[in-house]
């Protein structure tokens, strides 16, 4: 049965105080829900998105059969997160560019688009905004919060900011903070955007242009870090560009034209991304990644930082993920165990690198299914 | 004793046929030599450079005490490659921007700078040009050819193109070709340069500008791949930018300003590089890396490709080098052994990533010293 998704939005007229000290006077959040909230409002699952995704997590839009949500393999009727049993909420984060209030919207103080003046938002700020949405939906406690990558950071942060409101948390392909290399890749991507002459200091909307060159480069860098070395070699290797009918067999000796398949793939991904993603959002979201570091105010001690959590955890990593390696997941597992928290940990032997968390690996999906089955059993107990 | 280096240049008036099918009518090569050629001209060592280095391999220029050559820890009087015993030649490659003929020079066909019209050059072309320099210096056979990274590819190619003219080859931190991820990083760097509006299709010299933004991004990407994750975490970690007197202790919540030390480091490296490196040279040299693949005309069979070599090899890799990992060096070792060639292989356990080949690791330097001592003994035998 096809799940038909229906985007919704809620307006929040109360100011939201942000971690930076700034605040946002009012905002909208775009969201979707799938399944039905049960009578005691105990079966809600919040799904947090990563860098370039949105509230459109599962299902398709009416009449658009190819508009599957970004985690449609995971969430839906009969799927690992079964919407016949759970009430699933997808929400677009503040500062994003898919419906929630962000840099492209009007800054009420100036009457012009926020642009680069949109306040810096953090994972903690997003969680606070999401909590208000959960309030508005009449839910006191979430059966689970889940997310991959940056979404996993939000799930983790929920357990620290609202420990009583989260019974379970699934933190997938994530990390307790970025390391220097992660920040470095983000910074290069940001510099590519900010130094694009079409960026205009972040106020490019007024100039009728988009810093596409920078966005393309940012996305190309991102894609390299999403894939494993192995899968890149297997998928592209040193294969030459496509020629008429088949792969070309000879070098054409060019520095500016496509020679290898991998180049063609990256250019395509960059072009596509630059057509729909907002440059200011890219800066905001990569910065939220950089800033996330719950251990920071505990002098770097993650065990102390995670002491506040009382949810039951599922932590999943993927063997070839070099962006957020299994070692980073194990740091979280260790800190939780040192706090005697309940945690299931799986390292999935998958070839796909960081991207694996979005793919249909049968062992991975079976694992998440079993974990949610356990939660469902608790509901009916 | 300080080694004083003296840059020289030779003009080659004969056309050089290039692998692409094009040819270059005439050209200059910048080079330096250290030590003295012995009476039977048997003690010459050719050093090949990598992406951004030059013929200035060792020593300092007169009156410029801080102008050390890029491999000064390796080469000089009493050093592992001892210039009291060997006659060492450093040469700047065709298409580079440090003295040899390159894109900034005048294209005799147009009377204007070559720019993006400079012919695509390959590792094989460089070796052919180097062989003519070796001829001009009156040397029939090299005691050794050596290089790290792209320089190692040239050393390997010497043993295939001129097997009788190379007695020993040191191939350090290198690979028998680039994998898809290596090409991907090169491609992003090139796109950053080519899409910089100041690139002007590669003819920016006429516009009195330099595509600095693109060069900065290219260099930042490069630097990430030169360093290991470990050394980045150790050197920078999540340390915040420097404030007055010490590292800052608080986030300042900014998307465009420097927040972390690693950002400041990368920006500095990018700025510095963009001031001296030629954008067209960057394209040419990364393409030479992409194209190098001696196994290609043997259907990908490296063993068959290396059958032509008869030099004795030293192959060195570094444990944390993820750009050219030890596995890539072992491919070469395996192919050489399958051809029953003499090969010494060492994997140095060093934290520094790809950059390690340029650093003063005592075990690494001792190993190279011992290998060259063996060559020196052959000379005096």
mmCIF file of N, CA and C in Angstrom, chain B residues 310-370:
data_model
loop_
_atom_site.group_PDB
_atom_site.id
_atom_site.type_symbol
_atom_site.label_atom_id
_atom_site.label_comp_id
_atom_site.label_asym_id
_atom_site.label_seq_id
_atom_site.Cartn_x
_atom_site.Cartn_y
_atom_site.Cartn_z
ATOM 1 N N UNK B 310 64.039 -3.214 -14.881
ATOM 2 C CA UNK B 310 65.097 -4.079 -14.374
ATOM 3 C C UNK B 310 65.894 -3.410 -13.251
ATOM 4 N N UNK B 311 65.455 -2.226 -12.822
ATOM 5 C CA UNK B 311 66.127 -1.536 -11.711
ATOM 6 C C UNK B 311 65.889 -2.306 -10.415
ATOM 7 N N UNK B 312 66.690 -1.974 -9.401
ATOM 8 C CA UNK B 312 66.440 -2.492 -8.058
ATOM 9 C C UNK B 312 65.646 -1.436 -7.302
ATOM 10 N N UNK B 313 64.577 -1.863 -6.675
ATOM 11 C CA UNK B 313 63.606 -0.906 -6.123
ATOM 12 C C UNK B 313 63.673 -0.774 -4.610
ATOM 13 N N UNK B 314 63.430 0.448 -4.164
ATOM 14 C CA UNK B 314 63.055 0.690 -2.772
ATOM 15 C C UNK B 314 61.647 1.291 -2.818
ATOM 16 N N UNK B 315 60.721 0.624 -2.146
ATOM 17 C CA UNK B 315 59.355 1.162 -2.097
ATOM 18 C C UNK B 315 59.018 1.429 -0.642
ATOM 19 N N UNK B 316 58.558 2.643 -0.377
ATOM 20 C CA UNK B 316 58.269 3.047 1.001
ATOM 21 C C UNK B 316 56.851 3.597 1.064
ATOM 22 N N UNK B 317 56.107 3.169 2.068
ATOM 23 C CA UNK B 317 54.785 3.750 2.307
ATOM 24 C C UNK B 317 54.695 4.164 3.779
ATOM 25 N N UNK B 318 53.653 4.907 4.095
ATOM 26 C CA UNK B 318 53.472 5.404 5.461
ATOM 27 C C UNK B 318 52.096 4.958 5.966
ATOM 28 N N UNK B 319 52.086 4.427 7.167
ATOM 29 C CA UNK B 319 50.890 3.753 7.686
ATOM 30 C C UNK B 319 49.621 4.618 7.635
ATOM 31 N N UNK B 320 49.746 5.915 7.888
ATOM 32 C CA UNK B 320 48.549 6.766 7.968
ATOM 33 C C UNK B 320 48.286 7.557 6.677
ATOM 34 N N UNK B 321 48.991 7.215 5.623
ATOM 35 C CA UNK B 321 48.784 7.890 4.341
ATOM 36 C C UNK B 321 47.515 7.335 3.704
ATOM 37 N N UNK B 322 46.460 8.119 3.686
ATOM 38 C CA UNK B 322 45.213 7.625 3.093
ATOM 39 C C UNK B 322 45.046 8.119 1.663
ATOM 40 N N UNK B 323 45.956 8.993 1.236
ATOM 41 C CA UNK B 323 45.926 9.428 -0.162
ATOM 42 C C UNK B 323 46.514 8.322 -1.035
ATOM 43 N N UNK B 324 47.744 7.911 -0.718
ATOM 44 C CA UNK B 324 48.378 6.773 -1.383
ATOM 45 C C UNK B 324 48.701 5.770 -0.291
ATOM 46 N N UNK B 325 47.761 4.938 -0.001
ATOM 47 C CA UNK B 325 47.867 4.052 1.158
ATOM 48 C C UNK B 325 48.916 2.970 0.939
ATOM 49 N N UNK B 326 49.388 2.368 2.033
ATOM 50 C CA UNK B 326 50.338 1.257 1.919
ATOM 51 C C UNK B 326 49.861 0.169 0.949
ATOM 52 N N UNK B 327 48.559 -0.057 0.899
ATOM 53 C CA UNK B 327 48.042 -1.096 -0.013
ATOM 54 C C UNK B 327 48.439 -0.805 -1.463
ATOM 55 N N UNK B 328 48.469 0.485 -1.817
ATOM 56 C CA UNK B 328 48.864 0.842 -3.188
ATOM 57 C C UNK B 328 50.337 0.543 -3.435
ATOM 58 N N UNK B 329 51.171 0.780 -2.426
ATOM 59 C CA UNK B 329 52.590 0.432 -2.565
ATOM 60 C C UNK B 329 52.765 -1.073 -2.670
ATOM 61 N N UNK B 330 51.970 -1.799 -1.886
ATOM 62 C CA UNK B 330 52.099 -3.265 -1.931
ATOM 63 C C UNK B 330 51.708 -3.834 -3.291
ATOM 64 N N UNK B 331 50.808 -3.148 -4.000
ATOM 65 C CA UNK B 331 50.493 -3.592 -5.367
ATOM 66 C C UNK B 331 51.745 -3.574 -6.236
ATOM 67 N N UNK B 332 52.542 -2.517 -6.055
ATOM 68 C CA UNK B 332 53.768 -2.420 -6.864
ATOM 69 C C UNK B 332 54.778 -3.484 -6.441
ATOM 70 N N UNK B 333 54.889 -3.682 -5.125
ATOM 71 C CA UNK B 333 55.824 -4.684 -4.608
ATOM 72 C C UNK B 333 55.455 -6.054 -5.158
ATOM 73 N N UNK B 334 54.176 -6.355 -5.098
ATOM 74 C CA UNK B 334 53.700 -7.655 -5.564
ATOM 75 C C UNK B 334 54.014 -7.842 -7.057
ATOM 76 N N UNK B 335 53.720 -6.824 -7.846
ATOM 77 C CA UNK B 335 53.951 -6.928 -9.292
ATOM 78 C C UNK B 335 55.442 -7.091 -9.589
ATOM 79 N N UNK B 336 56.288 -6.410 -8.819
ATOM 80 C CA UNK B 336 57.739 -6.525 -9.046
ATOM 81 C C UNK B 336 58.233 -7.916 -8.645
ATOM 82 N N UNK B 337 57.730 -8.395 -7.517
ATOM 83 C CA UNK B 337 58.155 -9.726 -7.067
ATOM 84 C C UNK B 337 57.694 -10.796 -8.050
ATOM 85 N N UNK B 338 56.510 -10.614 -8.578
ATOM 86 C CA UNK B 338 56.031 -11.598 -9.570
ATOM 87 C C UNK B 338 56.907 -11.611 -10.820
ATOM 88 N N UNK B 339 57.607 -10.496 -11.032
ATOM 89 C CA UNK B 339 58.574 -10.446 -12.125
ATOM 90 C C UNK B 339 59.986 -10.799 -11.645
ATOM 91 N N UNK B 340 60.087 -11.275 -10.402
ATOM 92 C CA UNK B 340 61.385 -11.624 -9.807
ATOM 93 C C UNK B 340 62.378 -10.464 -9.825
ATOM 94 N N UNK B 341 61.851 -9.271 -9.576
ATOM 95 C CA UNK B 341 62.732 -8.109 -9.492
ATOM 96 C C UNK B 341 63.181 -7.919 -8.051
ATOM 97 N N UNK B 342 64.280 -7.226 -7.882
ATOM 98 C CA UNK B 342 64.804 -6.924 -6.550
ATOM 99 C C UNK B 342 64.019 -5.734 -5.964
ATOM 100 N N UNK B 343 63.375 -5.945 -4.837
ATOM 101 C CA UNK B 343 62.612 -4.844 -4.247
ATOM 102 C C UNK B 343 62.676 -4.901 -2.723
ATOM 103 N N UNK B 344 63.031 -3.776 -2.127
ATOM 104 C CA UNK B 344 62.946 -3.623 -0.661
ATOM 105 C C UNK B 344 61.691 -2.811 -0.388
ATOM 106 N N UNK B 345 60.925 -3.254 0.582
ATOM 107 C CA UNK B 345 59.696 -2.527 0.905
ATOM 108 C C UNK B 345 59.632 -2.227 2.395
ATOM 109 N N UNK B 346 59.298 -1.001 2.702
ATOM 110 C CA UNK B 346 59.108 -0.643 4.119
ATOM 111 C C UNK B 346 57.821 0.141 4.273
ATOM 112 N N UNK B 347 57.029 -0.247 5.257
ATOM 113 C CA UNK B 347 55.868 0.559 5.630
ATOM 114 C C UNK B 347 56.228 1.241 6.944
ATOM 115 N N UNK B 348 56.399 2.549 6.882
ATOM 116 C CA UNK B 348 56.829 3.302 8.066
ATOM 117 C C UNK B 348 55.589 3.660 8.887
ATOM 118 N N UNK B 349 55.648 3.314 10.149
ATOM 119 C CA UNK B 349 54.550 3.623 11.055
ATOM 120 C C UNK B 349 54.690 5.084 11.496
ATOM 121 N N UNK B 350 54.080 5.978 10.737
ATOM 122 C CA UNK B 350 54.232 7.418 10.998
ATOM 123 C C UNK B 350 52.848 8.035 11.090
ATOM 124 N N UNK B 351 52.662 9.004 11.965
ATOM 125 C CA UNK B 351 51.323 9.572 12.155
ATOM 126 C C UNK B 351 50.926 10.617 11.114
ATOM 127 N N UNK B 352 51.849 11.046 10.254
ATOM 128 C CA UNK B 352 51.631 12.303 9.531
ATOM 129 C C UNK B 352 50.875 12.220 8.219
ATOM 130 N N UNK B 353 50.444 11.021 7.836
ATOM 131 C CA UNK B 353 49.724 10.930 6.576
ATOM 132 C C UNK B 353 50.668 11.029 5.390
ATOM 133 N N UNK B 354 50.111 11.480 4.261
ATOM 134 C CA UNK B 354 50.896 11.542 3.025
ATOM 135 C C UNK B 354 52.111 12.461 3.172
ATOM 136 N N UNK B 355 51.942 13.528 3.922
ATOM 137 C CA UNK B 355 53.034 14.485 4.153
ATOM 138 C C UNK B 355 54.291 13.859 4.744
ATOM 139 N N UNK B 356 54.153 12.681 5.338
ATOM 140 C CA UNK B 356 55.289 12.052 6.031
ATOM 141 C C UNK B 356 56.509 11.928 5.133
ATOM 142 N N UNK B 357 56.305 11.801 3.828
ATOM 143 C CA UNK B 357 57.479 11.564 2.971
ATOM 144 C C UNK B 357 58.405 12.767 2.904
ATOM 145 N N UNK B 358 57.881 13.927 3.309
ATOM 146 C CA UNK B 358 58.689 15.148 3.311
ATOM 147 C C UNK B 358 59.274 15.455 4.686
ATOM 148 N N UNK B 359 58.903 14.680 5.691
ATOM 149 C CA UNK B 359 59.264 15.032 7.074
ATOM 150 C C UNK B 359 60.451 14.226 7.581
ATOM 151 N N UNK B 360 60.964 14.678 8.712
ATOM 152 C CA UNK B 360 62.196 14.071 9.235
ATOM 153 C C UNK B 360 61.914 12.934 10.194
ATOM 154 N N UNK B 361 61.315 11.889 9.722
ATOM 155 C CA UNK B 361 61.108 10.716 10.549
ATOM 156 C C UNK B 361 62.422 9.927 10.595
ATOM 157 N N UNK B 362 62.981 9.719 11.786
ATOM 158 C CA UNK B 362 64.319 9.109 11.861
ATOM 159 C C UNK B 362 64.391 7.717 11.222
ATOM 160 N N UNK B 363 63.348 6.889 11.420
ATOM 161 C CA UNK B 363 63.420 5.535 10.843
ATOM 162 C C UNK B 363 63.395 5.583 9.324
ATOM 163 N N UNK B 364 62.585 6.492 8.830
ATOM 164 C CA UNK B 364 62.469 6.664 7.378
ATOM 165 C C UNK B 364 63.799 7.144 6.789
ATOM 166 N N UNK B 365 64.373 8.169 7.412
ATOM 167 C CA UNK B 365 65.636 8.699 6.887
ATOM 168 C C UNK B 365 66.744 7.653 7.005
ATOM 169 N N UNK B 366 66.740 6.891 8.097
ATOM 170 C CA UNK B 366 67.771 5.852 8.286
ATOM 171 C C UNK B 366 67.648 4.779 7.208
ATOM 172 N N UNK B 367 66.425 4.455 6.878
ATOM 173 C CA UNK B 367 66.176 3.435 5.858
ATOM 174 C C UNK B 367 66.693 3.886 4.494
ATOM 175 N N UNK B 368 66.359 5.117 4.122
ATOM 176 C CA UNK B 368 66.815 5.625 2.826
ATOM 177 C C UNK B 368 68.335 5.729 2.828
ATOM 178 N N UNK B 369 68.897 6.153 3.964
ATOM 179 C CA UNK B 369 70.352 6.254 4.085
ATOM 180 C C UNK B 369 71.004 4.886 3.840
ATOM 181 N N UNK B 370 70.472 3.866 4.477
ATOM 182 C CA UNK B 370 71.068 2.533 4.342
ATOM 183 C C UNK B 370 70.993 2.061 2.885
#
